[in-house]
Amino acid sequence: MPTLGIDLGGTNARAAVVDEHGQILTSTKVSLTERSPAAVVEVIAQAVAGAMVAAPGVEVRGCGVGAAGQIHRDSGIIAVAPNLGWRNVPLAGMLTERLGRPVRVVNDLAAAAWGELNAGAGRGAHDVYVVFVGSGVGSSIIANGQLVRGGGGVAGELGHTKVVPGGRRCGCGELGCLEAYVGGHNLIALARELLVSGRSTVLAELAEGDPARLTPLTLERAAEAGDPGSREIHERAGQMLGMAIANMVTVLNPARLILGGGVLMNCPGLRRFIVEGVQALASTTSREGLLIAEAELGDDSGLIGAALLGA
């Protein structure tokens, strides 16, 4: 029987009716105009209603939500959601009451990993490590075919491992997180600092002097053009990502490493750093037989995974 999947991002909510094979039957997207918990719940309800109207006569048996943030395992309380500015929001309870059906809330990368495992690049594997680099950095672990969530539900938070003690402040509020140096928002912030300082004529030319035009790809192109400041930021980000993921390969020994997210898909140079880092730094035995694959489901991975987890 189909289930409802919801992908809650920082700017919109998507809802879909998904069958048991991970195929999307209908989907809708509604923009977030406010980010208060009550307003977001109403937007989600609107998206769900739209998806259901587009699937007349289809019964659904459950609902899963993938949301960016640190989420308590059993309660569905979002402890921290930097993109929404939330702390300790009982989203699962609020949605269960509003939608009139049980709702399971999981981290967006857990949902994406489950989607890729069942309907994407992870099919046929039992031990998978998934890393997405987009506006932030997320990862999820699947061991022996099961999602590893940890005692409190926040296992796999690669983006919030520390790489520079006392370093840049991350969106989570802590200092020196990997995400503070390699997440898309932070790469843009670092590029903006470089542009505004006047130390990069190449970056200024590519962005036409407008900081609002900066993207991680702009930074990568400036680095490849030989701009010293851009190259420093880009290489540091790539080396940090490569080492962090190589260490996780050594620890977890996955059969498959799946890479995705807007930054990695649009910045092949950063992806190369990861592949080279894993080959050079992961232990020899841990990378034997390892397959590095690109996520196949694109923006739908979290939507599909949330639905399957909500069944």
PDB file of C-alpha atoms in Angstrom:
ATOM      1  CA  MET A   1       0.000   0.000   0.000  1.00  0.00           C
ATOM      2  CA  PRO A   2       1.332   3.511  -0.790  1.00  0.00           C
ATOM      3  CA  THR A   3       2.606   5.837   1.914  1.00  0.00           C
ATOM      4  CA  LEU A   4       3.100   9.567   2.273  1.00  0.00           C
ATOM      5  CA  GLY A   5       6.583  11.007   2.131  1.00  0.00           C
ATOM      6  CA  ILE A   6       7.474  14.557   3.132  1.00  0.00           C
ATOM      7  CA  ASP A   7      10.755  16.333   2.502  1.00  0.00           C
ATOM      8  CA  LEU A   8      11.096  19.423   4.683  1.00  0.00           C
ATOM      9  CA  GLY A   9      13.783  21.837   3.562  1.00  0.00           C
ATOM     10  CA  GLY A  10      14.690  25.352   4.529  1.00  0.00           C
ATOM     11  CA  THR A  11      12.647  26.991   1.760  1.00  0.00           C
ATOM     12  CA  ASN A  12       9.851  24.564   0.884  1.00  0.00           C
ATOM     13  CA  ALA A  13       8.039  21.380   1.825  1.00  0.00           C
ATOM     14  CA  ARG A  14       7.434  18.574  -0.661  1.00  0.00           C
ATOM     15  CA  ALA A  15       4.875  15.834  -0.209  1.00  0.00           C
ATOM     16  CA  ALA A  16       4.394  12.710  -2.294  1.00  0.00           C
ATOM     17  CA  VAL A  17       2.371   9.546  -2.466  1.00  0.00           C
ATOM     18  CA  VAL A  18       4.915   6.756  -2.949  1.00  0.00           C
ATOM     19  CA  ASP A  19       4.275   3.086  -3.674  1.00  0.00           C
ATOM     20  CA  GLU A  20       6.003   0.187  -1.933  1.00  0.00           C
ATOM     21  CA  HIS A  21       8.658   0.007  -4.676  1.00  0.00           C
ATOM     22  CA  GLY A  22       9.724   3.614  -4.179  1.00  0.00           C
ATOM     23  CA  GLN A  23       7.910   5.006  -7.211  1.00  0.00           C
ATOM     24  CA  ILE A  24       6.412   8.473  -6.794  1.00  0.00           C
ATOM     25  CA  LEU A  25       2.742   8.456  -7.802  1.00  0.00           C
ATOM     26  CA  THR A  26       1.994  12.134  -7.148  1.00  0.00           C
ATOM     27  CA  SER A  27       3.884  15.012  -5.582  1.00  0.00           C
ATOM     28  CA  THR A  28       3.430  18.666  -4.652  1.00  0.00           C
ATOM     29  CA  LYS A  29       5.710  21.425  -3.377  1.00  0.00           C
ATOM     30  CA  VAL A  30       4.739  24.417  -1.257  1.00  0.00           C
ATOM     31  CA  SER A  31       7.074  27.289  -0.357  1.00  0.00           C
ATOM     32  CA  LEU A  32       7.721  28.278   3.246  1.00  0.00           C
ATOM     33  CA  THR A  33       6.821  31.921   3.773  1.00  0.00           C
ATOM     34  CA  GLU A  34       7.248  31.644   7.550  1.00  0.00           C
ATOM     35  CA  ARG A  35       9.482  29.324   9.532  1.00  0.00           C
ATOM     36  CA  SER A  36       7.686  29.113  12.848  1.00  0.00           C
ATOM     37  CA  PRO A  37       6.781  25.504  13.722  1.00  0.00           C
ATOM     38  CA  ALA A  38       3.039  26.200  13.516  1.00  0.00           C
ATOM     39  CA  ALA A  39       3.354  27.857  10.104  1.00  0.00           C
ATOM     40  CA  VAL A  40       5.532  25.044   8.758  1.00  0.00           C
ATOM     41  CA  VAL A  41       3.044  22.409   9.949  1.00  0.00           C
ATOM     42  CA  GLU A  42       0.319  24.205   7.988  1.00  0.00           C
ATOM     43  CA  VAL A  43       2.494  24.296   4.868  1.00  0.00           C
ATOM     44  CA  ILE A  44       3.147  20.558   5.200  1.00  0.00           C
ATOM     45  CA  ALA A  45      -0.586  19.922   5.604  1.00  0.00           C
ATOM     46  CA  GLN A  46      -1.204  21.958   2.446  1.00  0.00           C
ATOM     47  CA  ALA A  47       1.401  19.947   0.513  1.00  0.00           C
ATOM     48  CA  VAL A  48      -0.057  16.651   1.760  1.00  0.00           C
ATOM     49  CA  ALA A  49      -3.556  17.718   0.735  1.00  0.00           C
ATOM     50  CA  GLY A  50      -2.297  18.571  -2.741  1.00  0.00           C
ATOM     51  CA  ALA A  51      -0.566  15.209  -3.145  1.00  0.00           C
ATOM     52  CA  MET A  52      -3.646  13.339  -1.964  1.00  0.00           C
ATOM     53  CA  VAL A  53      -6.013  15.249  -4.256  1.00  0.00           C
ATOM     54  CA  ALA A  54      -3.802  14.283  -7.186  1.00  0.00           C
ATOM     55  CA  ALA A  55      -4.204  10.598  -6.270  1.00  0.00           C
ATOM     56  CA  PRO A  56      -7.977  10.072  -6.046  1.00  0.00           C
ATOM     57  CA  GLY A  57      -9.014   6.764  -4.569  1.00  0.00           C
ATOM     58  CA  VAL A  58      -5.508   5.878  -3.359  1.00  0.00           C
ATOM     59  CA  GLU A  59      -5.291   4.852   0.287  1.00  0.00           C
ATOM     60  CA  VAL A  60      -2.099   5.521   2.213  1.00  0.00           C
ATOM     61  CA  ARG A  61      -1.057   3.676   5.340  1.00  0.00           C
ATOM     62  CA  GLY A  62       1.620   5.830   6.922  1.00  0.00           C
ATOM     63  CA  CYS A  63       3.603   9.044   6.741  1.00  0.00           C
ATOM     64  CA  GLY A  64       7.322   9.730   7.006  1.00  0.00           C
ATOM     65  CA  VAL A  65       9.114  13.067   7.164  1.00  0.00           C
ATOM     66  CA  GLY A  66      12.745  13.790   6.377  1.00  0.00           C
ATOM     67  CA  ALA A  67      13.975  17.033   7.930  1.00  0.00           C
ATOM     68  CA  ALA A  68      17.424  18.606   8.098  1.00  0.00           C
ATOM     69  CA  GLY A  69      18.497  18.626  11.723  1.00  0.00           C
ATOM     70  CA  GLN A  70      19.310  16.538  14.750  1.00  0.00           C
ATOM     71  CA  ILE A  71      16.234  14.520  15.670  1.00  0.00           C
ATOM     72  CA  HIS A  72      15.587  12.478  18.788  1.00  0.00           C
ATOM     73  CA  ARG A  73      15.050   8.878  17.824  1.00  0.00           C
ATOM     74  CA  ASP A  74      11.799   7.903  19.521  1.00  0.00           C
ATOM     75  CA  SER A  75       9.999  11.190  20.106  1.00  0.00           C
ATOM     76  CA  GLY A  76      10.494  12.831  16.703  1.00  0.00           C
ATOM     77  CA  ILE A  77      11.519  16.023  18.492  1.00  0.00           C
ATOM     78  CA  ILE A  78      13.877  18.163  16.405  1.00  0.00           C
ATOM     79  CA  ALA A  79      16.662  19.134  18.802  1.00  0.00           C
ATOM     80  CA  VAL A  80      18.412  21.469  16.349  1.00  0.00           C
ATOM     81  CA  ALA A  81      17.411  22.497  12.814  1.00  0.00           C
ATOM     82  CA  PRO A  82      19.804  25.278  11.733  1.00  0.00           C
ATOM     83  CA  ASN A  83      18.091  25.982   8.397  1.00  0.00           C
ATOM     84  CA  LEU A  84      14.795  26.653  10.156  1.00  0.00           C
ATOM     85  CA  GLY A  85      16.203  28.206  13.329  1.00  0.00           C
ATOM     86  CA  TRP A  86      14.472  25.552  15.448  1.00  0.00           C
ATOM     87  CA  ARG A  87      15.406  24.017  18.771  1.00  0.00           C
ATOM     88  CA  ASN A  88      13.435  21.313  20.590  1.00  0.00           C
ATOM     89  CA  VAL A  89      10.393  21.328  18.298  1.00  0.00           C
ATOM     90  CA  PRO A  90       8.059  18.299  18.693  1.00  0.00           C
ATOM     91  CA  LEU A  91       7.389  18.033  14.968  1.00  0.00           C
ATOM     92  CA  ALA A  92       6.211  14.416  14.959  1.00  0.00           C
ATOM     93  CA  GLY A  93       3.565  15.120  17.587  1.00  0.00           C
ATOM     94  CA  MET A  94       2.422  18.322  15.911  1.00  0.00           C
ATOM     95  CA  LEU A  95       2.049  16.642  12.522  1.00  0.00           C
ATOM     96  CA  THR A  96       0.353  13.553  13.957  1.00  0.00           C
ATOM     97  CA  GLU A  97      -2.282  15.814  15.485  1.00  0.00           C
ATOM     98  CA  ARG A  98      -2.657  18.004  12.399  1.00  0.00           C
ATOM     99  CA  LEU A  99      -2.765  15.219   9.806  1.00  0.00           C
ATOM    100  CA  GLY A 100      -4.740  12.749  11.879  1.00  0.00           C
ATOM    101  CA  ARG A 101      -2.327   9.894  11.205  1.00  0.00           C
ATOM    102  CA  PRO A 102       0.883   8.598  12.797  1.00  0.00           C
ATOM    103  CA  VAL A 103       3.942  10.447  11.519  1.00  0.00           C
ATOM    104  CA  ARG A 104       7.572   9.351  11.760  1.00  0.00           C
ATOM    105  CA  VAL A 105      10.212  12.081  11.586  1.00  0.00           C
ATOM    106  CA  VAL A 106      13.815  11.260  10.666  1.00  0.00           C
ATOM    107  CA  ASN A 107      16.912  13.168   9.621  1.00  0.00           C
ATOM    108  CA  ASP A 108      16.850  14.097   5.936  1.00  0.00           C
ATOM    109  CA  LEU A 109      20.035  12.143   5.223  1.00  0.00           C
ATOM    110  CA  ALA A 110      18.649   9.054   6.903  1.00  0.00           C
ATOM    111  CA  ALA A 111      15.652   9.372   4.600  1.00  0.00           C
ATOM    112  CA  ALA A 112      17.876   9.934   1.553  1.00  0.00           C
ATOM    113  CA  ALA A 113      20.043   6.941   2.426  1.00  0.00           C
ATOM    114  CA  TRP A 114      16.988   4.718   2.816  1.00  0.00           C
ATOM    115  CA  GLY A 115      15.656   5.921  -0.524  1.00  0.00           C
ATOM    116  CA  GLU A 116      18.961   5.206  -2.281  1.00  0.00           C
ATOM    117  CA  LEU A 117      19.231   1.791  -0.604  1.00  0.00           C
ATOM    118  CA  ASN A 118      15.811   0.678  -1.750  1.00  0.00           C
ATOM    119  CA  ALA A 119      15.320   2.469  -5.047  1.00  0.00           C
ATOM    120  CA  GLY A 120      18.623   4.023  -6.076  1.00  0.00           C
ATOM    121  CA  ALA A 121      22.395   3.594  -6.055  1.00  0.00           C
ATOM    122  CA  GLY A 122      22.390   1.358  -2.964  1.00  0.00           C
ATOM    123  CA  ARG A 123      20.263  -1.434  -4.381  1.00  0.00           C
ATOM    124  CA  GLY A 124      21.742  -4.849  -3.720  1.00  0.00           C
ATOM    125  CA  ALA A 125      24.111  -3.643  -0.978  1.00  0.00           C
ATOM    126  CA  HIS A 126      23.765  -4.209   2.753  1.00  0.00           C
ATOM    127  CA  ASP A 127      26.505  -1.957   4.136  1.00  0.00           C
ATOM    128  CA  VAL A 128      26.306   1.545   2.745  1.00  0.00           C
ATOM    129  CA  TYR A 129      27.646   4.943   3.730  1.00  0.00           C
ATOM    130  CA  VAL A 130      25.868   7.956   2.203  1.00  0.00           C
ATOM    131  CA  VAL A 131      27.305  11.495   2.177  1.00  0.00           C
ATOM    132  CA  PHE A 132      25.492  14.502   0.730  1.00  0.00           C
ATOM    133  CA  VAL A 133      27.101  17.917   0.508  1.00  0.00           C
ATOM    134  CA  GLY A 134      24.620  20.669  -0.265  1.00  0.00           C
ATOM    135  CA  SER A 135      23.956  23.769   1.787  1.00  0.00           C
ATOM    136  CA  GLY A 136      25.245  21.665   4.685  1.00  0.00           C
ATOM    137  CA  VAL A 137      26.920  18.286   5.100  1.00  0.00           C
ATOM    138  CA  GLY A 138      24.946  15.202   6.019  1.00  0.00           C
ATOM    139  CA  SER A 139      25.666  11.511   6.143  1.00  0.00           C
ATOM    140  CA  SER A 140      23.939   8.306   7.098  1.00  0.00           C
ATOM    141  CA  ILE A 141      25.018   4.765   7.859  1.00  0.00           C
ATOM    142  CA  ILE A 142      23.337   1.540   6.794  1.00  0.00           C
ATOM    143  CA  ALA A 143      24.800  -1.619   8.347  1.00  0.00           C
ATOM    144  CA  ASN A 144      23.593  -5.112   7.473  1.00  0.00           C
ATOM    145  CA  GLY A 145      20.609  -3.574   5.716  1.00  0.00           C
ATOM    146  CA  GLN A 146      19.514  -1.542   8.737  1.00  0.00           C
ATOM    147  CA  LEU A 147      19.591   2.187   9.291  1.00  0.00           C
ATOM    148  CA  VAL A 148      21.999   3.046  12.109  1.00  0.00           C
ATOM    149  CA  ARG A 149      20.416   5.776  14.206  1.00  0.00           C
ATOM    150  CA  GLY A 150      22.379   5.603  17.470  1.00  0.00           C
ATOM    151  CA  GLY A 151      21.170   5.705  21.038  1.00  0.00           C
ATOM    152  CA  GLY A 152      19.678   9.171  20.709  1.00  0.00           C
ATOM    153  CA  GLY A 153      18.905   9.069  17.013  1.00  0.00           C
ATOM    154  CA  VAL A 154      21.698  11.319  15.753  1.00  0.00           C
ATOM    155  CA  ALA A 155      24.265   8.821  14.449  1.00  0.00           C
ATOM    156  CA  GLY A 156      26.026   9.761  11.225  1.00  0.00           C
ATOM    157  CA  GLU A 157      26.414  13.508  11.806  1.00  0.00           C
ATOM    158  CA  LEU A 158      29.629  13.800   9.782  1.00  0.00           C
ATOM    159  CA  GLY A 159      29.049  17.510   9.178  1.00  0.00           C
ATOM    160  CA  HIS A 160      29.298  18.195  12.893  1.00  0.00           C
ATOM    161  CA  THR A 161      32.498  16.324  13.554  1.00  0.00           C
ATOM    162  CA  LYS A 162      35.237  18.766  14.529  1.00  0.00           C
ATOM    163  CA  VAL A 163      38.070  19.497  12.130  1.00  0.00           C
ATOM    164  CA  VAL A 164      39.427  22.789  13.525  1.00  0.00           C
ATOM    165  CA  PRO A 165      39.330  23.096  17.333  1.00  0.00           C
ATOM    166  CA  GLY A 166      37.853  26.474  18.200  1.00  0.00           C
ATOM    167  CA  GLY A 167      37.394  27.268  14.508  1.00  0.00           C
ATOM    168  CA  ARG A 168      34.583  28.869  12.512  1.00  0.00           C
ATOM    169  CA  ARG A 169      31.122  28.866  14.052  1.00  0.00           C
ATOM    170  CA  CYS A 170      28.762  26.366  12.476  1.00  0.00           C
ATOM    171  CA  GLY A 171      25.028  26.762  11.998  1.00  0.00           C
ATOM    172  CA  CYS A 172      24.533  24.258  14.819  1.00  0.00           C
ATOM    173  CA  GLY A 173      26.104  26.804  17.189  1.00  0.00           C
ATOM    174  CA  GLU A 174      29.346  24.913  17.807  1.00  0.00           C
ATOM    175  CA  LEU A 175      32.853  25.750  16.625  1.00  0.00           C
ATOM    176  CA  GLY A 176      35.099  24.060  14.096  1.00  0.00           C
ATOM    177  CA  CYS A 177      32.602  21.657  12.496  1.00  0.00           C
ATOM    178  CA  LEU A 178      33.382  20.168   9.082  1.00  0.00           C
ATOM    179  CA  GLU A 179      30.213  21.797   7.729  1.00  0.00           C
ATOM    180  CA  ALA A 180      31.537  25.234   8.666  1.00  0.00           C
ATOM    181  CA  TYR A 181      34.294  24.779   6.056  1.00  0.00           C
ATOM    182  CA  VAL A 182      32.756  22.640   3.296  1.00  0.00           C
ATOM    183  CA  GLY A 183      28.966  23.155   3.369  1.00  0.00           C
ATOM    184  CA  GLY A 184      27.600  25.159   0.461  1.00  0.00           C
ATOM    185  CA  HIS A 185      26.429  28.102   2.572  1.00  0.00           C
ATOM    186  CA  ASN A 186      29.798  28.330   4.256  1.00  0.00           C
ATOM    187  CA  LEU A 187      31.794  27.982   1.035  1.00  0.00           C
ATOM    188  CA  ILE A 188      29.806  30.937  -0.297  1.00  0.00           C
ATOM    189  CA  ALA A 189      30.459  32.866   2.923  1.00  0.00           C
ATOM    190  CA  LEU A 190      34.202  32.223   2.637  1.00  0.00           C
ATOM    191  CA  ALA A 191      34.169  33.240  -1.038  1.00  0.00           C
ATOM    192  CA  ARG A 192      32.238  36.390  -0.164  1.00  0.00           C
ATOM    193  CA  GLU A 193      34.833  37.331   2.450  1.00  0.00           C
ATOM    194  CA  LEU A 194      37.530  36.897  -0.176  1.00  0.00           C
ATOM    195  CA  LEU A 195      35.633  38.908  -2.791  1.00  0.00           C
ATOM    196  CA  VAL A 196      34.741  41.784  -0.464  1.00  0.00           C
ATOM    197  CA  SER A 197      38.357  42.028   0.708  1.00  0.00           C
ATOM    198  CA  GLY A 198      39.415  42.792  -2.860  1.00  0.00           C
ATOM    199  CA  ARG A 199      41.999  39.998  -2.824  1.00  0.00           C
ATOM    200  CA  SER A 200      40.561  38.048  -5.761  1.00  0.00           C
ATOM    201  CA  THR A 201      40.251  39.664  -9.160  1.00  0.00           C
ATOM    202  CA  VAL A 202      39.417  36.279 -10.726  1.00  0.00           C
ATOM    203  CA  LEU A 203      36.533  35.668  -8.346  1.00  0.00           C
ATOM    204  CA  ALA A 204      35.307  39.231  -8.859  1.00  0.00           C
ATOM    205  CA  GLU A 205      35.356  38.735 -12.612  1.00  0.00           C
ATOM    206  CA  LEU A 206      33.471  35.423 -12.477  1.00  0.00           C
ATOM    207  CA  ALA A 207      30.851  36.872 -10.120  1.00  0.00           C
ATOM    208  CA  GLU A 208      30.734  40.149 -12.059  1.00  0.00           C
ATOM    209  CA  GLY A 209      31.589  41.926  -8.810  1.00  0.00           C
ATOM    210  CA  ASP A 210      28.318  40.872  -7.190  1.00  0.00           C
ATOM    211  CA  PRO A 211      28.609  38.771  -3.998  1.00  0.00           C
ATOM    212  CA  ALA A 212      25.021  37.574  -4.547  1.00  0.00           C
ATOM    213  CA  ARG A 213      26.196  35.716  -7.680  1.00  0.00           C
ATOM    214  CA  LEU A 214      28.698  33.589  -5.795  1.00  0.00           C
ATOM    215  CA  THR A 215      28.167  29.823  -5.700  1.00  0.00           C
ATOM    216  CA  PRO A 216      30.419  26.898  -4.742  1.00  0.00           C
ATOM    217  CA  LEU A 217      30.946  26.331  -8.471  1.00  0.00           C
ATOM    218  CA  THR A 218      32.119  29.937  -8.905  1.00  0.00           C
ATOM    219  CA  LEU A 219      34.685  29.292  -6.193  1.00  0.00           C
ATOM    220  CA  GLU A 220      35.792  26.044  -7.865  1.00  0.00           C
ATOM    221  CA  ARG A 221      36.204  27.741 -11.239  1.00  0.00           C
ATOM    222  CA  ALA A 222      38.251  30.533  -9.677  1.00  0.00           C
ATOM    223  CA  ALA A 223      40.448  27.951  -7.964  1.00  0.00           C
ATOM    224  CA  GLU A 224      40.957  26.067 -11.227  1.00  0.00           C
ATOM    225  CA  ALA A 225      41.840  29.371 -12.914  1.00  0.00           C
ATOM    226  CA  GLY A 226      44.726  29.723 -10.469  1.00  0.00           C
ATOM    227  CA  ASP A 227      43.338  32.316  -8.087  1.00  0.00           C
ATOM    228  CA  PRO A 228      45.411  31.834  -4.882  1.00  0.00           C
ATOM    229  CA  GLY A 229      42.723  32.720  -2.342  1.00  0.00           C
ATOM    230  CA  SER A 230      40.035  30.640  -4.037  1.00  0.00           C
ATOM    231  CA  ARG A 231      42.432  27.734  -4.414  1.00  0.00           C
ATOM    232  CA  GLU A 232      43.250  27.848  -0.704  1.00  0.00           C
ATOM    233  CA  ILE A 233      39.574  27.691   0.297  1.00  0.00           C
ATOM    234  CA  HIS A 234      38.744  25.035  -2.298  1.00  0.00           C
ATOM    235  CA  GLU A 235      41.716  22.794  -1.538  1.00  0.00           C
ATOM    236  CA  ARG A 236      41.175  23.023   2.203  1.00  0.00           C
ATOM    237  CA  ALA A 237      37.529  22.061   1.768  1.00  0.00           C
ATOM    238  CA  GLY A 238      38.396  19.175  -0.538  1.00  0.00           C
ATOM    239  CA  GLN A 239      41.151  17.856   1.699  1.00  0.00           C
ATOM    240  CA  MET A 240      38.943  18.071   4.790  1.00  0.00           C
ATOM    241  CA  LEU A 241      36.145  16.210   3.041  1.00  0.00           C
ATOM    242  CA  GLY A 242      38.494  13.607   1.626  1.00  0.00           C
ATOM    243  CA  MET A 243      40.102  12.887   4.990  1.00  0.00           C
ATOM    244  CA  ALA A 244      36.830  12.884   6.927  1.00  0.00           C
ATOM    245  CA  ILE A 245      35.144  10.471   4.533  1.00  0.00           C
ATOM    246  CA  ALA A 246      38.258   8.292   4.233  1.00  0.00           C
ATOM    247  CA  ASN A 247      38.290   7.935   8.017  1.00  0.00           C
ATOM    248  CA  MET A 248      34.633   6.902   7.988  1.00  0.00           C
ATOM    249  CA  VAL A 249      35.388   4.296   5.319  1.00  0.00           C
ATOM    250  CA  THR A 250      38.130   2.929   7.571  1.00  0.00           C
ATOM    251  CA  VAL A 251      35.785   2.842  10.577  1.00  0.00           C
ATOM    252  CA  LEU A 252      32.667   1.507   8.839  1.00  0.00           C
ATOM    253  CA  ASN A 253      34.093  -0.611   5.997  1.00  0.00           C
ATOM    254  CA  PRO A 254      31.071  -0.047   3.727  1.00  0.00           C
ATOM    255  CA  ALA A 255      30.581  -2.001   0.525  1.00  0.00           C
ATOM    256  CA  ARG A 256      29.280   1.135  -1.145  1.00  0.00           C
ATOM    257  CA  LEU A 257      29.955   4.841  -0.673  1.00  0.00           C
ATOM    258  CA  ILE A 258      27.213   6.993  -2.190  1.00  0.00           C
ATOM    259  CA  LEU A 259      27.936  10.667  -2.847  1.00  0.00           C
ATOM    260  CA  GLY A 260      25.256  13.256  -3.557  1.00  0.00           C
ATOM    261  CA  GLY A 261      23.970  16.726  -2.830  1.00  0.00           C
ATOM    262  CA  GLY A 262      24.006  19.862  -4.936  1.00  0.00           C
ATOM    263  CA  VAL A 263      27.577  20.896  -4.167  1.00  0.00           C
ATOM    264  CA  LEU A 264      29.142  17.540  -5.052  1.00  0.00           C
ATOM    265  CA  MET A 265      26.988  17.112  -8.144  1.00  0.00           C
ATOM    266  CA  ASN A 266      27.899  20.591  -9.430  1.00  0.00           C
ATOM    267  CA  CYS A 267      31.534  20.699  -8.321  1.00  0.00           C
ATOM    268  CA  PRO A 268      33.438  17.775  -9.836  1.00  0.00           C
ATOM    269  CA  GLY A 269      36.689  19.073  -8.382  1.00  0.00           C
ATOM    270  CA  LEU A 270      35.445  18.599  -4.820  1.00  0.00           C
ATOM    271  CA  ARG A 271      34.182  15.129  -5.711  1.00  0.00           C
ATOM    272  CA  ARG A 272      37.651  14.251  -7.039  1.00  0.00           C
ATOM    273  CA  PHE A 273      39.188  15.303  -3.730  1.00  0.00           C
ATOM    274  CA  ILE A 274      36.909  12.820  -1.969  1.00  0.00           C
ATOM    275  CA  VAL A 275      37.681   9.936  -4.310  1.00  0.00           C
ATOM    276  CA  GLU A 276      41.406  10.628  -4.134  1.00  0.00           C
ATOM    277  CA  GLY A 277      41.234  11.058  -0.361  1.00  0.00           C
ATOM    278  CA  VAL A 278      39.511   7.699   0.106  1.00  0.00           C
ATOM    279  CA  GLN A 279      42.020   5.976  -2.171  1.00  0.00           C
ATOM    280  CA  ALA A 280      44.988   7.551  -0.405  1.00  0.00           C
ATOM    281  CA  LEU A 281      43.876   7.644   3.230  1.00  0.00           C
ATOM    282  CA  ALA A 282      41.336   4.905   3.947  1.00  0.00           C
ATOM    283  CA  SER A 283      42.952   1.721   5.202  1.00  0.00           C
ATOM    284  CA  THR A 284      43.815  -0.741   2.454  1.00  0.00           C
ATOM    285  CA  THR A 285      41.578  -3.509   3.783  1.00  0.00           C
ATOM    286  CA  SER A 286      38.589  -1.205   4.361  1.00  0.00           C
ATOM    287  CA  ARG A 287      38.514  -0.060   0.758  1.00  0.00           C
ATOM    288  CA  GLU A 288      38.911  -3.494  -0.829  1.00  0.00           C
ATOM    289  CA  GLY A 289      35.849  -4.027  -2.989  1.00  0.00           C
ATOM    290  CA  LEU A 290      34.485  -0.571  -2.150  1.00  0.00           C
ATOM    291  CA  LEU A 291      32.258   0.901  -4.853  1.00  0.00           C
ATOM    292  CA  ILE A 292      31.962   4.695  -4.951  1.00  0.00           C
ATOM    293  CA  ALA A 293      28.714   5.686  -6.640  1.00  0.00           C
ATOM    294  CA  GLU A 294      26.717   8.827  -7.322  1.00  0.00           C
ATOM    295  CA  ALA A 295      23.240   9.134  -5.830  1.00  0.00           C
ATOM    296  CA  GLU A 296      20.688   8.186  -8.460  1.00  0.00           C
ATOM    297  CA  LEU A 297      17.458   9.673  -7.158  1.00  0.00           C
ATOM    298  CA  GLY A 298      18.463  13.337  -7.074  1.00  0.00           C
ATOM    299  CA  ASP A 299      16.128  15.562  -5.098  1.00  0.00           C
ATOM    300  CA  ASP A 300      13.669  12.674  -4.721  1.00  0.00           C
ATOM    301  CA  SER A 301      15.891  10.468  -2.549  1.00  0.00           C
ATOM    302  CA  GLY A 302      14.720  11.966   0.746  1.00  0.00           C
ATOM    303  CA  LEU A 303      11.086  12.066  -0.342  1.00  0.00           C
ATOM    304  CA  ILE A 304      11.115   8.399  -1.337  1.00  0.00           C
ATOM    305  CA  GLY A 305      13.086   7.313   1.706  1.00  0.00           C
ATOM    306  CA  ALA A 306      10.813   9.184   4.104  1.00  0.00           C
ATOM    307  CA  ALA A 307       7.783   7.491   2.603  1.00  0.00           C
ATOM    308  CA  LEU A 308       9.345   4.034   2.842  1.00  0.00           C
ATOM    309  CA  LEU A 309      10.414   4.643   6.433  1.00  0.00           C
ATOM    310  CA  GLY A 310       6.912   5.832   7.289  1.00  0.00           C
ATOM    311  CA  ALA A 311       5.266   2.642   6.043  1.00  0.00           C
TER     312      ALA A 311
END
